[in-house]
Short mmCIF file of C-alpha atoms in Angstrom, two decimals:
data_model
loop_
_atom_site.label_atom_id
_atom_site.label_comp_id
_atom_site.label_asym_id
_atom_site.label_seq_id
_atom_site.Cartn_x
_atom_site.Cartn_y
_atom_site.Cartn_z
CA MET A 160 130.02 -16.93 36.92
CA ILE A 161 130.10 -13.38 35.90
CA SER A 162 128.26 -10.69 37.72
CA LYS A 163 125.43 -9.09 36.14
CA THR A 164 126.36 -5.75 37.89
CA LYS A 165 130.02 -4.25 37.13
CA ARG A 166 132.07 -2.40 39.82
CA LEU A 167 135.18 -0.83 39.74
CA PHE A 168 138.30 -2.18 41.60
CA ARG A 169 140.50 0.66 42.58
CA LEU A 170 143.26 -0.33 44.44
CA ARG A 171 144.62 3.07 45.02
CA LYS A 172 141.56 3.68 47.23
CA ASN A 173 142.29 0.70 48.62
CA LEU A 174 138.49 -0.38 48.46
CA PHE A 175 137.29 -4.18 49.17
CA PHE A 176 135.90 -5.89 46.38
CA THR A 177 132.23 -6.10 46.56
CA GLY A 178 130.73 -8.16 43.49
CA LEU A 179 127.29 -9.06 43.79
CA ILE A 180 128.05 -12.46 43.07
CA LEU A 181 130.62 -15.49 43.62
CA PHE A 182 133.74 -13.61 43.74
CA GLY A 183 132.86 -10.44 42.36
CA ALA A 184 133.45 -8.94 38.90
CA ILE A 185 136.74 -8.64 36.97
CA GLY A 186 137.61 -4.83 37.71
CA ALA A 187 139.22 -2.29 35.52
CA PRO A 188 142.75 -2.58 34.57
CA LEU A 189 145.35 -1.99 37.10
CA GLU A 190 147.60 1.27 36.05
CA GLU A 191 150.12 0.54 33.31
CA THR A 192 153.18 2.66 32.81
CA ARG A 193 151.97 5.70 30.92
CA ALA A 194 155.33 6.85 29.31
CA ALA A 195 156.24 5.22 26.10
CA GLY A 196 159.62 4.16 25.79
CA VAL A 197 160.51 4.47 29.50
CA THR A 198 164.20 4.02 29.98
CA HIS A 199 164.81 2.08 33.11
CA LYS A 200 167.95 2.53 35.47
CA ALA A 201 170.59 0.00 35.77
CA ARG A 202 169.24 -1.66 38.66
CA SER A 203 165.77 -2.48 37.12
CA LEU A 204 164.53 -5.93 36.04
CA ILE A 205 162.08 -6.11 33.16
CA LEU A 206 160.14 -9.45 32.94
CA ARG A 207 158.23 -9.99 29.51
CA ALA A 208 155.96 -13.07 29.09
CA GLU A 209 153.06 -14.11 26.51
CA ARG A 210 150.47 -13.86 29.31
CA VAL A 211 150.42 -11.59 32.54
CA PHE A 212 147.77 -11.66 35.12
CA ASP A 213 147.97 -8.47 37.30
CA GLY A 214 145.77 -9.82 40.48
CA VAL A 215 142.73 -8.17 38.48
CA GLU A 216 143.03 -9.00 34.63
CA LEU A 217 144.81 -11.27 32.00
CA HIS A 218 147.06 -9.44 29.40
CA THR A 219 148.99 -10.62 26.33
CA ASN A 220 152.70 -9.79 25.34
CA TYR A 221 152.94 -7.70 28.68
CA ALA A 222 156.15 -6.69 30.72
CA VAL A 223 156.59 -5.79 34.55
CA SER A 224 159.66 -3.92 35.28
CA ILE A 225 161.05 -4.16 38.86
CA VAL A 226 163.04 -1.57 40.52
CA ASP A 227 164.25 -1.66 44.20
CA GLY A 228 162.09 -4.57 45.00
CA LYS A 229 158.94 -3.37 43.71
CA VAL A 230 156.67 -3.11 40.90
CA ALA A 231 157.65 0.01 38.97
CA GLY A 232 155.72 -0.20 35.75
CA ILE A 233 153.33 -2.77 33.82
CA GLY A 234 152.31 -2.43 30.51
CA PRO A 235 152.77 -3.83 26.36
CA SER A 236 156.06 -5.19 26.19
CA GLU A 237 157.06 -2.70 23.12
CA ARG A 238 156.55 0.06 25.83
CA PHE A 239 159.83 -0.90 27.72
CA ARG A 240 163.43 -0.04 26.44
CA LYS A 241 166.07 -2.42 27.24
CA LYS A 242 168.68 -0.03 27.81
CA GLY A 243 170.23 -0.15 31.22
CA ALA A 244 168.02 -2.72 32.75
CA ARG A 245 168.35 -6.49 33.08
CA VAL A 246 165.59 -8.15 30.50
CA MET A 247 164.11 -11.63 30.97
CA GLU A 248 162.51 -12.84 28.06
CA LEU A 249 160.10 -15.78 29.68
CA GLY A 250 158.21 -16.12 26.45
CA ASP A 251 155.05 -18.76 26.10
CA ALA A 252 154.94 -18.32 29.97
CA THR A 253 152.48 -16.87 32.41
CA LEU A 254 153.50 -14.15 34.84
CA LEU A 255 151.15 -13.50 38.16
CA PRO A 256 151.76 -12.27 41.67
CA GLY A 257 152.72 -15.04 44.23
CA PHE A 258 149.46 -16.46 45.81
CA ILE A 259 148.61 -15.44 49.30
CA GLU A 260 147.27 -18.51 51.74
CA LEU A 261 144.75 -17.15 54.01
CA HIS A 262 144.75 -20.71 56.00
CA GLY A 263 147.81 -22.04 56.99
CA HIS A 264 149.56 -23.83 60.27
CA LEU A 265 153.44 -23.65 59.49
CA ALA A 266 154.89 -22.60 62.62
CA PHE A 267 152.88 -25.22 64.47
CA GLN A 268 153.42 -28.16 62.10
CA ASN A 269 156.73 -27.42 61.32
CA VAL A 270 156.31 -26.71 57.73
CA PRO A 271 159.58 -25.06 56.20
CA GLN A 272 158.70 -21.62 54.83
CA ASP A 273 161.17 -22.17 52.01
CA THR A 274 159.39 -25.13 50.90
CA VAL A 275 156.21 -23.07 50.82
CA LEU A 276 157.87 -19.95 49.15
CA ARG A 277 159.74 -22.34 46.53
CA HIS A 278 156.20 -23.70 45.35
CA GLY A 279 154.29 -20.35 44.55
CA VAL A 280 152.88 -18.80 47.80
CA THR A 281 154.90 -15.90 48.77
CA THR A 282 152.40 -14.83 51.83
CA VAL A 283 150.87 -17.07 54.50
CA ARG A 284 148.42 -15.72 57.40
CA ASP A 285 148.77 -18.61 59.73
CA VAL A 286 145.69 -19.04 61.90
CA GLY A 287 146.35 -21.05 64.72
CA GLY A 288 149.82 -21.58 66.11
CA PRO A 289 152.32 -19.52 68.46
CA LEU A 290 151.83 -15.67 67.92
CA LEU A 291 154.94 -14.54 65.79
CA PRO A 292 155.76 -10.98 64.83
CA SER A 293 155.37 -10.47 60.98
CA SER A 294 158.50 -11.14 59.18
CA GLY A 295 159.25 -11.93 55.35
CA GLY A 296 159.61 -10.47 51.99
CA GLU A 297 162.86 -9.80 50.35
CA GLY A 298 163.59 -13.32 49.42
CA SER A 299 161.62 -14.92 52.25
CA LEU A 300 158.06 -15.92 52.84
CA ARG A 301 155.93 -12.83 54.00
CA LEU A 302 153.98 -14.57 57.38
CA SER A 303 151.67 -13.20 59.66
CA THR A 304 149.88 -14.87 62.51
CA ALA A 305 146.63 -15.43 64.29
CA GLY A 306 148.52 -16.79 67.32
CA PRO A 307 146.52 -19.78 69.34
CA ILE A 308 143.06 -20.55 68.87
CA ILE A 309 140.63 -19.33 71.40
CA THR A 310 138.44 -22.08 72.84
CA VAL A 311 137.28 -23.16 76.40
CA PRO A 312 139.07 -25.99 78.77
CA GLY A 313 138.72 -29.32 76.86
CA GLY A 314 137.32 -27.84 73.46
CA TYR A 315 138.94 -28.20 70.09
CA PRO A 316 141.94 -28.19 69.27
CA ILE A 317 143.22 -29.44 72.66
CA PRO A 318 141.65 -33.06 72.43
CA VAL A 319 143.33 -33.49 69.03
CA PHE A 320 146.57 -31.35 69.53
CA GLY A 321 146.79 -31.31 73.19
CA GLN A 322 148.73 -34.55 73.76
CA PRO A 323 152.26 -35.00 74.35
CA GLY A 324 154.55 -33.55 71.47
CA HIS A 325 152.20 -30.80 70.73
CA GLY A 326 151.45 -28.71 73.67
CA HIS A 327 148.37 -26.99 73.59
CA GLY A 328 149.52 -23.91 74.53
CA GLU A 329 150.93 -23.09 71.04
CA VAL A 330 147.71 -23.91 69.20
CA ALA A 331 144.90 -23.47 71.45
CA ALA A 332 144.08 -20.56 74.37
CA PRO A 333 141.33 -21.62 76.94
CA VAL A 334 139.01 -19.43 78.52
CA GLU A 335 135.90 -20.03 80.69
CA THR A 336 134.38 -16.08 80.80
CA PRO A 337 133.63 -13.46 78.53
CA GLU A 338 135.75 -11.30 80.55
CA GLU A 339 138.85 -13.63 79.94
CA ALA A 340 137.75 -14.00 76.36
CA ARG A 341 138.24 -10.35 76.20
CA GLN A 342 141.34 -9.89 78.00
CA LEU A 343 142.78 -12.71 75.44
CA VAL A 344 142.01 -10.83 72.60
CA GLN A 345 143.79 -7.88 74.14
CA ARG A 346 146.91 -9.70 74.55
CA LEU A 347 147.01 -11.11 71.22
CA VAL A 348 145.98 -7.77 69.28
CA ALA A 349 148.75 -6.12 71.41
CA GLY A 350 151.31 -8.78 70.22
CA GLY A 351 150.48 -8.42 66.74
CA ALA A 352 147.89 -11.06 65.81
CA ALA A 353 146.83 -10.45 62.22
CA ILE A 354 143.33 -11.92 62.55
CA ILE A 355 141.89 -13.54 66.05
CA LYS A 356 140.38 -16.96 65.51
CA ILE A 357 137.79 -18.92 67.72
CA ALA A 358 137.05 -22.84 67.48
CA LEU A 359 133.24 -23.60 67.28
CA GLU A 360 134.01 -27.13 66.69
CA PRO A 361 131.93 -30.32 68.46
CA GLY A 362 133.70 -32.79 66.77
CA GLY A 363 132.88 -36.07 65.14
CA GLU A 364 132.42 -34.90 61.50
CA GLU A 365 132.80 -37.73 59.15
CA GLY A 366 135.65 -37.13 56.66
CA ALA A 367 137.00 -34.01 58.33
CA SER A 368 141.02 -33.73 58.62
CA TRP A 369 140.80 -32.97 62.20
CA SER A 370 138.84 -36.22 62.75
CA THR A 371 140.85 -38.43 60.78
CA GLY A 372 144.94 -39.34 61.16
CA HIS A 373 144.79 -37.74 64.47
CA GLU A 374 143.83 -39.98 67.77
CA ALA A 375 141.81 -37.37 70.05
CA SER A 376 142.61 -37.45 73.96
CA THR A 377 138.94 -37.40 74.50
CA PRO A 378 136.06 -38.36 72.17
CA PRO A 379 133.45 -36.25 70.66
CA PRO A 380 131.66 -34.11 71.16
CA TRP A 381 133.69 -31.41 72.59
CA PRO A 382 132.77 -28.24 74.80
CA MET A 383 132.60 -25.09 72.61
CA PRO A 384 132.67 -21.39 73.54
CA SER A 385 129.17 -20.34 74.60
CA LEU A 386 127.25 -17.67 72.51
CA GLU A 387 128.45 -15.02 75.39
CA ILE A 388 132.05 -15.88 75.13
CA THR A 389 131.98 -15.72 71.27
CA ARG A 390 130.32 -12.54 71.23
CA ALA A 391 132.56 -11.07 73.59
CA VAL A 392 135.60 -12.04 71.32
CA VAL A 393 134.00 -10.38 68.43
CA ASP A 394 133.02 -7.52 70.28
CA GLU A 395 136.49 -7.00 71.67
CA ALA A 396 138.23 -7.85 68.44
CA HIS A 397 136.25 -5.13 66.59
CA ARG A 398 136.80 -2.71 69.01
CA LEU A 399 140.40 -3.06 68.87
CA GLY A 400 140.05 -3.10 64.90
CA LYS A 401 140.58 -6.56 64.15
CA GLN A 402 138.38 -9.23 62.42
CA VAL A 403 137.28 -12.87 63.85
CA SER A 404 137.83 -16.26 61.75
CA ALA A 405 135.85 -19.04 63.28
CA HIS A 406 136.45 -22.69 62.64
CA VAL A 407 133.39 -24.17 62.29
CA ALA A 408 132.42 -27.73 60.51
CA GLU A 409 128.73 -28.32 61.40
CA SER A 410 125.27 -26.69 62.24
CA LYS A 411 125.44 -25.78 65.60
CA GLY A 412 128.84 -24.10 65.60
CA VAL A 413 127.74 -22.29 61.94
CA ALA A 414 124.42 -21.07 64.17
CA ARG A 415 126.81 -19.81 67.07
CA ALA A 416 129.31 -18.41 64.40
CA LEU A 417 126.46 -16.23 62.92
CA ALA A 418 124.69 -15.36 66.16
CA ALA A 419 127.90 -13.59 67.07
CA GLY A 420 128.92 -11.96 64.04
CA VAL A 421 131.94 -13.78 63.20
CA ASP A 422 133.46 -12.32 60.31
CA GLU A 423 135.02 -15.28 58.49
CA TRP A 424 134.74 -19.10 58.17
CA ALA A 425 138.07 -20.70 58.25
CA HIS A 426 136.54 -23.50 56.39
CA VAL A 427 133.52 -24.39 54.00
CA PRO A 428 131.61 -26.43 56.36
CA CYS A 429 132.27 -30.58 56.35
CA GLU A 430 128.59 -31.60 57.22
CA PRO A 431 125.49 -30.25 55.12
CA ILE A 432 123.85 -26.86 56.61
CA SER A 433 120.58 -25.71 55.83
CA ASP A 434 120.01 -23.01 52.95
CA GLU A 435 118.56 -20.91 55.89
CA LEU A 436 121.91 -20.80 57.62
CA LEU A 437 123.81 -20.52 54.38
CA ASN A 438 121.68 -17.43 52.85
CA GLU A 439 122.16 -15.96 56.35
CA ALA A 440 125.86 -15.99 56.04
CA VAL A 441 125.94 -14.42 52.80
CA GLN A 442 123.42 -11.78 54.00
CA GLN A 443 125.78 -11.06 56.69
CA GLY A 444 128.71 -10.85 54.11
CA VAL A 445 130.89 -13.64 55.96
CA ARG A 446 134.20 -14.56 54.09
CA ILE A 447 134.43 -18.34 53.83
CA LEU A 448 138.05 -19.93 52.90
CA SER A 449 137.66 -22.91 50.74
CA THR A 450 139.81 -25.84 52.22
CA LEU A 451 137.78 -28.09 49.81
CA ASP A 452 140.81 -30.30 48.84
CA THR A 453 141.64 -31.24 52.40
CA LEU A 454 137.83 -31.51 53.17
CA SER A 455 137.23 -33.36 49.97
CA HIS A 456 136.10 -36.55 51.98
CA CYS A 457 133.38 -34.38 53.90
CA PRO A 458 129.46 -35.58 53.16
CA GLY A 459 128.46 -31.92 52.61
CA ILE A 460 131.40 -30.04 51.51
CA ARG A 461 130.10 -29.90 47.98
CA GLN A 462 126.50 -29.48 48.64
CA ASN A 463 127.57 -26.39 50.83
CA VAL A 464 130.17 -24.70 48.46
CA SER A 465 127.94 -25.30 45.30
CA LYS A 466 124.94 -23.52 47.32
CA LEU A 467 126.99 -20.88 48.75
CA ALA A 468 128.23 -20.20 45.31
CA SER A 469 124.66 -19.83 43.82
CA LEU A 470 123.94 -17.41 46.66
CA GLY A 471 126.74 -15.20 46.02
CA ALA A 472 128.97 -15.75 49.03
CA GLN A 473 132.41 -14.31 49.20
CA LEU A 474 134.42 -17.47 48.40
CA PHE A 475 138.19 -16.86 48.96
CA TYR A 476 140.99 -19.76 47.90
CA GLY A 477 142.53 -21.16 51.27
CA ALA A 478 143.96 -24.68 51.25
CA GLU A 479 145.24 -24.86 54.97
CA ILE A 480 148.83 -25.46 54.41
CA ALA A 481 150.02 -27.97 57.02
CA HIS A 482 148.41 -31.08 56.16
CA THR A 483 150.63 -33.95 54.49
CA GLU A 484 148.05 -34.91 52.08
CA ILE A 485 148.08 -31.73 50.26
CA PRO A 486 150.90 -29.60 48.69
CA TRP A 487 153.05 -27.33 50.81
CA GLY A 488 152.58 -24.47 48.24
CA ILE A 489 149.93 -23.59 45.53
CA ASP A 490 147.23 -26.53 45.62
CA ALA A 491 146.31 -27.11 41.82
CA GLN A 492 143.54 -29.42 43.20
CA GLU A 493 142.05 -26.87 45.31
CA LEU A 494 141.67 -24.49 42.07
CA HIS A 495 140.18 -27.07 40.36
CA LEU A 496 137.42 -27.83 42.85
CA LEU A 497 136.74 -23.87 43.36
CA VAL A 498 136.19 -23.81 39.38
CA HIS A 499 134.05 -26.80 39.12
CA LEU A 500 132.13 -26.91 42.19
CA THR A 501 131.41 -22.97 41.81
CA GLY A 502 131.09 -22.09 38.46
CA ALA A 503 133.79 -19.21 38.56
CA THR A 504 136.21 -18.98 35.97
CA PRO A 505 140.00 -19.58 36.91
CA LEU A 506 140.42 -15.65 36.76
CA GLU A 507 138.07 -15.25 39.60
CA VAL A 508 139.48 -17.98 41.31
CA PHE A 509 142.95 -16.56 41.16
CA GLN A 510 141.84 -13.16 42.44
CA THR A 511 140.92 -14.47 45.64
CA ALA A 512 144.14 -15.89 45.92
CA THR A 513 146.19 -12.87 44.65
CA SER A 514 144.56 -8.92 44.82
CA LYS A 515 141.48 -9.80 46.86
CA ALA A 516 143.69 -11.66 49.55
CA GLY A 517 145.82 -8.82 49.66
CA GLU A 518 142.95 -6.77 50.60
CA VAL A 519 141.89 -8.99 53.22
CA LEU A 520 145.27 -8.89 55.01
CA GLY A 521 145.16 -5.06 54.54
CA LEU A 522 148.28 -4.91 52.61
CA ALA A 523 146.98 -4.00 48.92
CA PRO A 524 148.61 -3.55 46.49
CA LEU A 525 150.35 -6.93 47.76
CA GLY A 526 148.80 -9.67 45.85
CA THR A 527 148.80 -7.40 42.64
CA LEU A 528 151.62 -6.33 39.67
CA SER A 529 150.39 -2.44 40.02
CA VAL A 530 152.81 -0.05 40.21
CA GLY A 531 154.06 0.12 43.90
CA ALA A 532 153.23 -3.08 44.91
CA PRO A 533 155.99 -5.57 46.47
CA ALA A 534 157.60 -7.55 43.74
CA ASP A 535 156.05 -11.02 45.22
CA LEU A 536 155.57 -12.77 41.87
CA ILE A 537 156.05 -16.08 39.96
CA ALA A 538 155.99 -17.45 36.32
CA VAL A 539 155.56 -20.79 34.93
CA LYS A 540 156.17 -21.98 31.41
CA GLY A 541 152.79 -22.48 29.63
CA ASN A 542 149.58 -21.40 30.49
CA ALA A 543 148.50 -21.53 34.09
CA LEU A 544 144.89 -20.55 33.61
CA GLU A 545 144.54 -24.10 31.66
CA ASN A 546 146.77 -26.17 33.47
CA PHE A 547 146.60 -25.29 37.09
CA LYS A 548 149.38 -28.27 37.83
CA LEU A 549 152.10 -26.11 36.59
CA LEU A 550 151.58 -23.68 39.71
CA GLU A 551 152.71 -26.10 42.29
CA SER A 552 156.34 -25.97 40.46
CA PRO A 553 157.04 -22.61 39.21
CA ASP A 554 159.78 -21.79 37.20
CA LEU A 555 160.38 -18.54 38.85
CA VAL A 556 159.76 -17.30 42.12
CA MET A 557 160.84 -13.73 43.55
CA SER A 558 160.11 -12.24 46.79
CA GLY A 559 160.67 -8.50 47.24
CA GLY A 560 162.17 -8.66 44.15
CA LYS A 561 164.90 -11.03 45.00
CA ILE A 562 164.71 -14.30 43.07
CA VAL A 563 164.13 -17.57 44.74
CA VAL A 564 163.84 -19.86 42.03
CA ASP A 565 164.85 -19.46 37.96
CA HIS A 566 164.40 -22.25 35.86
CA PHE A 567 164.18 -20.00 32.73
CA GLY A 568 167.77 -19.65 32.57
CA ARG A 569 168.24 -23.16 31.76
#
């Protein structure tokens, strides 16, 4: 679906995408290398491909040069001289930024970071697990964390992941009062939390990944943070310059998140949600992570995401890496569901997993191939916009300019 109102996408001014409909309009092309016939230093690498997606637009017969771990130039292939540079001729291939996963649980679920990186995701925001310092790049997965999920005693995720062998202290932090909530937010932010996450989840949703495959210590309904506690979390996080993501799955949690002014839903809700609440979410500008694949058996998932798309919601790719039933890397089925259930183009969906996700993290131009961006990129043989499955096992993976996977030399 293409917006009737075109808006310029200006990475150098670090503006957030603001399209009037689903995913926003495709912006102006990223900055190209202006000087024709640029001679690159010996330490540079030039990648040529039939298709180059720069995080915003798709180009044909383009090249990207990399120097000292960053993108040094992008433009038509003929503008780049081979002298003094290593050149990789990728041919009939698609070159694009590595994906940014906004909903992962790597640390808590012991998902190997190297596995995720080798399968096309170069950056992960971990939203529920131990609070760890931001790390990665230069050949390793970039990782930021939210720390444990704020809840109340006995609230989700404690009934599911609080049994022996898990230890809810890693994934959940219960509070009993608004003041305790504020103090917890302060500690999380001081510890480097990328975002604050709260669980507004009474449990019992049919088809939800947290309702199947896990034996809860206590049956639902589970207690949820009150509106006062939720508002305290949001207010304190905003005061400290952080946003709040809410785990929501049904109407009660959705309504509480909206009343408190939560910035993000960690999932498209599992149960059917009224048009009134979905419209309010769009009016508030709530960012919504998809997680359609892992919630594909939920009764309301298709209805909710289609309605949100028609209303112009800010929908973002998110696969919730951790579950064994989905790939630990790029999830092609997630891409298919987003395209087919929302009417978005593949290019628009790719934007939400690259350039727009980098903006969400406050790390632009990460997620693009613009000049100065970290050289986190992947490439596949063939046309990735026509065959998403190719992305699950990339033929080239680079992190911070260092090659992690290279099948083009075979």
